[in-house]
PDB file of C-alpha atoms in Angstrom:
ATOM      1  CA  UNK A 937     188.108  67.920 149.847  1.00 48.00           C
ATOM      2  CA  UNK A 938     184.999  68.978 147.903  1.00 59.00           C
ATOM      3  CA  UNK A 939     185.361  71.246 144.893  1.00 64.00           C
ATOM      4  CA  UNK A 940     183.681  71.940 141.560  1.00 66.00           C
ATOM      5  CA  UNK A 941     185.120  69.730 138.813  1.00 66.00           C
ATOM      6  CA  UNK A 942     182.612  70.340 136.001  1.00 67.00           C
ATOM      7  CA  UNK A 943     183.005  72.259 132.718  1.00 67.00           C
ATOM      8  CA  UNK A 944     184.420  75.733 133.359  1.00 67.00           C
ATOM      9  CA  UNK A 945     183.446  77.378 130.080  1.00 66.00           C
ATOM     10  CA  UNK A 946     179.812  76.355 130.616  1.00 67.00           C
ATOM     11  CA  UNK A 947     179.772  78.201 133.947  1.00 69.00           C
ATOM     12  CA  UNK A 948     181.391  81.263 132.395  1.00 67.00           C
ATOM     13  CA  UNK A 949     178.755  81.286 129.640  1.00 69.00           C
ATOM     14  CA  UNK A 950     175.952  81.103 132.225  1.00 66.00           C
ATOM     15  CA  UNK A 951     177.200  84.286 133.891  1.00 65.00           C
ATOM     16  CA  UNK A 952     178.521  85.914 130.719  1.00 66.00           C
ATOM     17  CA  UNK A 953     181.969  86.576 132.189  1.00 70.00           C
ATOM     18  CA  UNK A 954     185.161  84.534 132.802  1.00 66.00           C
ATOM     19  CA  UNK A 955     184.635  83.807 136.495  1.00 72.00           C
ATOM     20  CA  UNK A 956     186.582  80.533 136.293  1.00 67.00           C
ATOM     21  CA  UNK A 957     189.728  81.799 134.626  1.00 61.00           C
ATOM     22  CA  UNK A 958     190.443  82.046 130.914  1.00 57.00           C
ATOM     23  CA  UNK A 959     187.598  83.768 129.069  1.00 57.00           C
ATOM     24  CA  UNK A 960     188.917  83.295 125.524  1.00 59.00           C
ATOM     25  CA  UNK A 961     185.896  81.228 124.502  1.00 55.00           C
ATOM     26  CA  UNK A 962     183.430  83.920 125.579  1.00 56.00           C
ATOM     27  CA  UNK A 963     184.527  86.074 122.677  1.00 58.00           C
ATOM     28  CA  UNK A 964     183.594  83.285 120.252  1.00 55.00           C
ATOM     29  CA  UNK A 965     180.443  82.117 122.006  1.00 56.00           C
ATOM     30  CA  UNK A 966     178.803  84.195 124.706  1.00 57.00           C
ATOM     31  CA  UNK A 967     175.403  82.502 124.330  1.00 59.00           C
ATOM     32  CA  UNK A 968     173.901  80.566 127.242  1.00 58.00           C
ATOM     33  CA  UNK A 969     175.036  76.898 127.321  1.00 56.00           C
ATOM     34  CA  UNK A 970     172.965  74.118 125.751  1.00 59.00           C
ATOM     35  CA  UNK A 971     171.893  72.936 122.295  1.00 56.00           C
ATOM     36  CA  UNK A 972     169.450  75.816 121.837  1.00 53.00           C
ATOM     37  CA  UNK A 973     171.462  78.427 123.703  1.00 52.00           C
ATOM     38  CA  UNK A 974     171.863  80.708 120.678  1.00 54.00           C
ATOM     39  CA  UNK A 975     168.116  80.783 120.007  1.00 53.00           C
ATOM     40  CA  UNK A 976     167.101  81.169 123.624  1.00 57.00           C
ATOM     41  CA  UNK A 977     166.895  84.695 124.971  1.00 59.00           C
ATOM     42  CA  UNK A 978     168.177  85.379 128.445  1.00 58.00           C
ATOM     43  CA  UNK A 979     165.191  85.666 130.734  1.00 67.00           C
ATOM     44  CA  UNK A 980     164.510  88.646 132.947  1.00 77.00           C
ATOM     45  CA  UNK A 981     165.230  87.213 136.367  1.00 76.00           C
ATOM     46  CA  UNK A 982     163.075  87.783 139.430  1.00 88.00           C
ATOM     47  CA  UNK A 983     164.381  89.030 142.774  1.00 92.00           C
ATOM     48  CA  UNK A 984     165.063  85.585 144.252  1.00 93.00           C
ATOM     49  CA  UNK A 985     166.705  84.343 141.051  1.00 91.00           C
ATOM     50  CA  UNK A 986     169.040  87.360 140.994  1.00 92.00           C
ATOM     51  CA  UNK A 987     170.021  86.780 144.627  1.00 95.00           C
ATOM     52  CA  UNK A 988     170.617  83.066 144.046  1.00 94.00           C
ATOM     53  CA  UNK A 989     172.624  83.790 140.896  1.00 91.00           C
ATOM     54  CA  UNK A 990     174.880  86.186 142.780  1.00 94.00           C
ATOM     55  CA  UNK A 991     175.540  83.610 145.483  1.00 95.00           C
ATOM     56  CA  UNK A 992     176.365  80.965 142.859  1.00 93.00           C
ATOM     57  CA  UNK A 993     178.681  83.436 141.147  1.00 92.00           C
ATOM     58  CA  UNK A 994     180.585  84.054 144.403  1.00 94.00           C
ATOM     59  CA  UNK A 995     180.826  80.328 145.138  1.00 94.00           C
ATOM     60  CA  UNK A 996     182.207  79.504 141.681  1.00 91.00           C
ATOM     61  CA  UNK A 997     184.582  82.474 141.725  1.00 92.00           C
ATOM     62  CA  UNK A 998     186.226  81.475 145.004  1.00 94.00           C
ATOM     63  CA  UNK A 999     185.839  77.706 144.561  1.00 91.00           C
ATOM     64  CA  UNK A1000     183.661  77.211 147.640  1.00 93.00           C
ATOM     65  CA  UNK A1001     180.745  74.799 147.986  1.00 92.00           C
ATOM     66  CA  UNK A1002     177.506  75.540 149.843  1.00 94.00           C
ATOM     67  CA  UNK A1003     178.300  74.303 153.362  1.00 94.00           C
ATOM     68  CA  UNK A1004     181.609  76.156 153.566  1.00 94.00           C
ATOM     69  CA  UNK A1005     180.121  79.249 151.946  1.00 96.00           C
ATOM     70  CA  UNK A1006     177.333  79.408 154.536  1.00 96.00           C
ATOM     71  CA  UNK A1007     179.859  79.018 157.370  1.00 96.00           C
ATOM     72  CA  UNK A1008     181.861  81.903 155.906  1.00 97.00           C
ATOM     73  CA  UNK A1009     178.704  84.015 155.683  1.00 97.00           C
ATOM     74  CA  UNK A1010     177.813  83.274 159.314  1.00 97.00           C
ATOM     75  CA  UNK A1011     181.319  84.318 160.345  1.00 97.00           C
ATOM     76  CA  UNK A1012     180.879  87.553 158.340  1.00 97.00           C
ATOM     77  CA  UNK A1013     177.663  88.228 160.265  1.00 96.00           C
ATOM     78  CA  UNK A1014     179.481  87.926 163.593  1.00 96.00           C
ATOM     79  CA  UNK A1015     182.134  90.476 162.645  1.00 95.00           C
ATOM     80  CA  UNK A1016     181.692  94.210 163.136  1.00 95.00           C
ATOM     81  CA  UNK A1017     180.860  96.222 160.047  1.00 94.00           C
ATOM     82  CA  UNK A1018     178.852  95.559 156.885  1.00 96.00           C
ATOM     83  CA  UNK A1019     178.096  91.843 156.469  1.00 97.00           C
ATOM     84  CA  UNK A1020     178.453  91.822 152.671  1.00 96.00           C
ATOM     85  CA  UNK A1021     181.847  93.526 152.764  1.00 97.00           C
ATOM     86  CA  UNK A1022     182.962  91.210 155.579  1.00 97.00           C
ATOM     87  CA  UNK A1023     182.002  88.221 153.417  1.00 97.00           C
ATOM     88  CA  UNK A1024     184.204  89.410 150.550  1.00 97.00           C
ATOM     89  CA  UNK A1025     187.072  90.113 152.956  1.00 97.00           C
ATOM     90  CA  UNK A1026     186.885  86.583 154.397  1.00 97.00           C
ATOM     91  CA  UNK A1027     186.747  85.002 150.937  1.00 97.00           C
ATOM     92  CA  UNK A1028     189.733  87.097 149.846  1.00 97.00           C
ATOM     93  CA  UNK A1029     191.648  86.000 152.968  1.00 97.00           C
ATOM     94  CA  UNK A1030     191.451  82.301 152.050  1.00 97.00           C
ATOM     95  CA  UNK A1031     194.952  80.905 151.566  1.00 97.00           C
ATOM     96  CA  UNK A1032     194.289  79.630 148.033  1.00 96.00           C
ATOM     97  CA  UNK A1033     192.913  83.017 146.968  1.00 96.00           C
ATOM     98  CA  UNK A1034     195.813  84.855 148.646  1.00 97.00           C
ATOM     99  CA  UNK A1035     198.333  82.757 146.711  1.00 95.00           C
ATOM    100  CA  UNK A1036     196.443  83.516 143.502  1.00 94.00           C
ATOM    101  CA  UNK A1037     196.421  87.247 144.277  1.00 94.00           C
ATOM    102  CA  UNK A1038     200.161  87.143 145.016  1.00 94.00           C
ATOM    103  CA  UNK A1039     200.651  85.920 141.462  1.00 92.00           C
ATOM    104  CA  UNK A1040     202.097  82.503 142.306  1.00 93.00           C
ATOM    105  CA  UNK A1041     199.566  80.773 140.054  1.00 92.00           C
ATOM    106  CA  UNK A1042     197.446  81.663 137.035  1.00 88.00           C
ATOM    107  CA  UNK A1043     194.169  80.569 138.653  1.00 88.00           C
ATOM    108  CA  UNK A1044     192.558  79.756 142.008  1.00 91.00           C
ATOM    109  CA  UNK A1045     192.295  76.001 141.220  1.00 90.00           C
ATOM    110  CA  UNK A1046     196.061  75.962 140.611  1.00 92.00           C
ATOM    111  CA  UNK A1047     196.584  77.778 143.919  1.00 94.00           C
ATOM    112  CA  UNK A1048     194.379  75.241 145.673  1.00 94.00           C
ATOM    113  CA  UNK A1049     196.480  72.415 144.237  1.00 94.00           C
ATOM    114  CA  UNK A1050     199.714  74.148 145.295  1.00 95.00           C
ATOM    115  CA  UNK A1051     198.451  74.237 148.885  1.00 96.00           C
ATOM    116  CA  UNK A1052     197.004  70.709 148.859  1.00 96.00           C
ATOM    117  CA  UNK A1053     200.308  69.289 147.637  1.00 95.00           C
ATOM    118  CA  UNK A1054     202.133  70.896 150.573  1.00 96.00           C
ATOM    119  CA  UNK A1055     204.260  73.350 148.602  1.00 96.00           C
ATOM    120  CA  UNK A1056     203.272  76.328 150.778  1.00 97.00           C
ATOM    121  CA  UNK A1057     204.177  77.362 154.317  1.00 97.00           C
ATOM    122  CA  UNK A1058     202.443  79.864 156.587  1.00 98.00           C
ATOM    123  CA  UNK A1059     204.638  81.369 159.305  1.00 97.00           C
ATOM    124  CA  UNK A1060     207.207  78.636 158.682  1.00 95.00           C
ATOM    125  CA  UNK A1061     204.771  75.707 158.995  1.00 97.00           C
ATOM    126  CA  UNK A1062     203.602  73.636 156.024  1.00 97.00           C
ATOM    127  CA  UNK A1063     199.925  74.384 155.386  1.00 97.00           C
ATOM    128  CA  UNK A1064     197.814  72.097 153.175  1.00 95.00           C
ATOM    129  CA  UNK A1065     194.356  73.578 153.899  1.00 96.00           C
ATOM    130  CA  UNK A1066     193.231  75.847 151.018  1.00 96.00           C
ATOM    131  CA  UNK A1067     190.459  77.371 153.144  1.00 95.00           C
ATOM    132  CA  UNK A1068     192.873  78.520 155.873  1.00 97.00           C
ATOM    133  CA  UNK A1069     191.979  82.082 156.848  1.00 97.00           C
ATOM    134  CA  UNK A1070     195.046  84.294 156.570  1.00 97.00           C
ATOM    135  CA  UNK A1071     195.531  86.807 159.381  1.00 97.00           C
ATOM    136  CA  UNK A1072     197.257  90.186 159.083  1.00 97.00           C
ATOM    137  CA  UNK A1073     200.998  89.624 159.448  1.00 97.00           C
ATOM    138  CA  UNK A1074     200.992  86.024 158.189  1.00 98.00           C
ATOM    139  CA  UNK A1075     204.143  85.147 156.237  1.00 97.00           C
ATOM    140  CA  UNK A1076     203.382  82.996 153.196  1.00 97.00           C
ATOM    141  CA  UNK A1077     206.212  81.282 151.333  1.00 96.00           C
ATOM    142  CA  UNK A1078     207.195  78.321 149.217  1.00 95.00           C
ATOM    143  CA  UNK A1079     208.462  75.325 151.160  1.00 94.00           C
ATOM    144  CA  UNK A1080     212.300  75.424 150.805  1.00 92.00           C
ATOM    145  CA  UNK A1081     212.408  72.318 148.631  1.00 92.00           C
ATOM    146  CA  UNK A1082     209.520  73.583 146.482  1.00 92.00           C
ATOM    147  CA  UNK A1083     211.178  76.989 145.960  1.00 89.00           C
ATOM    148  CA  UNK A1084     213.937  75.220 143.986  1.00 89.00           C
ATOM    149  CA  UNK A1085     211.450  73.200 141.922  1.00 89.00           C
ATOM    150  CA  UNK A1086     210.870  74.905 138.555  1.00 88.00           C
ATOM    151  CA  UNK A1087     207.701  72.871 137.991  1.00 87.00           C
ATOM    152  CA  UNK A1088     206.227  74.550 141.078  1.00 89.00           C
ATOM    153  CA  UNK A1089     207.526  78.093 140.555  1.00 88.00           C
ATOM    154  CA  UNK A1090     207.038  78.288 136.766  1.00 85.00           C
ATOM    155  CA  UNK A1091     203.441  79.504 137.165  1.00 81.00           C
ATOM    156  CA  UNK A1092     204.610  82.603 139.057  1.00 85.00           C
ATOM    157  CA  UNK A1093     203.354  85.649 137.105  1.00 82.00           C
ATOM    158  CA  UNK A1094     204.221  88.394 139.599  1.00 80.00           C
ATOM    159  CA  UNK A1095     201.942  90.241 142.001  1.00 78.00           C
ATOM    160  CA  UNK A1096     199.598  92.874 140.625  1.00 81.00           C
ATOM    161  CA  UNK A1097     200.524  96.170 142.351  1.00 80.00           C
ATOM    162  CA  UNK A1098     196.789  96.948 142.733  1.00 86.00           C
ATOM    163  CA  UNK A1099     196.556  94.348 145.501  1.00 93.00           C
ATOM    164  CA  UNK A1100     198.083  96.589 148.147  1.00 93.00           C
ATOM    165  CA  UNK A1101     196.940  94.396 151.060  1.00 95.00           C
ATOM    166  CA  UNK A1102     199.570  91.840 150.020  1.00 96.00           C
ATOM    167  CA  UNK A1103     203.338  91.934 149.665  1.00 94.00           C
ATOM    168  CA  UNK A1104     205.574  89.493 147.764  1.00 93.00           C
ATOM    169  CA  UNK A1105     209.364  89.374 147.743  1.00 91.00           C
ATOM    170  CA  UNK A1106     210.448  87.479 144.637  1.00 89.00           C
ATOM    171  CA  UNK A1107     214.088  87.224 145.745  1.00 89.00           C
ATOM    172  CA  UNK A1108     213.165  85.584 149.048  1.00 90.00           C
ATOM    173  CA  UNK A1109     210.178  83.694 147.609  1.00 90.00           C
ATOM    174  CA  UNK A1110     207.886  84.824 150.397  1.00 93.00           C
ATOM    175  CA  UNK A1111     205.186  87.368 151.017  1.00 95.00           C
ATOM    176  CA  UNK A1112     202.986  88.900 153.695  1.00 97.00           C
ATOM    177  CA  UNK A1113     199.245  89.149 154.151  1.00 97.00           C
ATOM    178  CA  UNK A1114     199.334  92.747 155.381  1.00 97.00           C
ATOM    179  CA  UNK A1115     195.666  93.376 156.102  1.00 97.00           C
ATOM    180  CA  UNK A1116     192.142  92.559 154.949  1.00 97.00           C
ATOM    181  CA  UNK A1117     191.300  94.336 151.676  1.00 96.00           C
ATOM    182  CA  UNK A1118     188.772  97.121 151.383  1.00 94.00           C
ATOM    183  CA  UNK A1119     185.814  96.197 149.170  1.00 93.00           C
ATOM    184  CA  UNK A1120     186.655  98.792 146.514  1.00 94.00           C
ATOM    185  CA  UNK A1121     190.107  97.218 146.100  1.00 94.00           C
ATOM    186  CA  UNK A1122     188.684  93.800 145.189  1.00 94.00           C
ATOM    187  CA  UNK A1123     188.100  93.540 141.407  1.00 92.00           C
ATOM    188  CA  UNK A1124     185.343  90.904 141.519  1.00 91.00           C
ATOM    189  CA  UNK A1125     181.966  92.134 140.231  1.00 90.00           C
ATOM    190  CA  UNK A1126     179.961  90.321 142.909  1.00 93.00           C
ATOM    191  CA  UNK A1127     176.926  92.153 144.324  1.00 95.00           C
ATOM    192  CA  UNK A1128     177.330  90.936 147.886  1.00 96.00           C
ATOM    193  CA  UNK A1129     174.274  92.780 149.165  1.00 96.00           C
ATOM    194  CA  UNK A1130     172.082  90.408 147.141  1.00 96.00           C
ATOM    195  CA  UNK A1131     173.711  87.472 148.940  1.00 97.00           C
ATOM    196  CA  UNK A1132     172.970  89.071 152.307  1.00 96.00           C
ATOM    197  CA  UNK A1133     169.345  89.551 151.283  1.00 96.00           C
ATOM    198  CA  UNK A1134     169.120  85.907 150.167  1.00 95.00           C
ATOM    199  CA  UNK A1135     170.400  84.534 153.472  1.00 93.00           C
ATOM    200  CA  UNK A1136     168.174  86.943 155.376  1.00 90.00           C
ATOM    201  CA  UNK A1137     164.971  85.382 154.057  1.00 78.00           C
TER     202      UNK A1137
END
């Protein structure tokens, strides 16, 4: 199961925002990474570089590598509607991202691990594929044994009420993927149109 395992703060410093979780170090050092990062000015990027940067930003944000990202983009192209918005909807509908949005973990990598270790069920069946595409009406819950494991549930921080396309019942330890989110409801600052333009070349 391929995933990025390199330094997270370095990636955040490249983009100038905490796209891989905790951004506490950005306040202390927001310079580009590298020995001469403080002395090096950020270059004015050309059109292609901006498009590539936006794609890399989306991939790091959602923890997806190139092959899977391209497959997701091709699926977004096949759907009705605006391709860029469809891409964000499909990325948001990934099981690991859905668990993160429901507040069961503090980060997407933690959500990915929760799924990979078979702590999560979808519609009553154990699901260990982080990239599983949630469908409207899917019931997502802890596996019964995992629901009683404090080591598993201790990361639960509660669902943000802004994410209205999801529902979570803390008493029953289960939630529902109600519908695909509208683009304006997704807080990520990704310029998806640049990604569409990149893949259209």
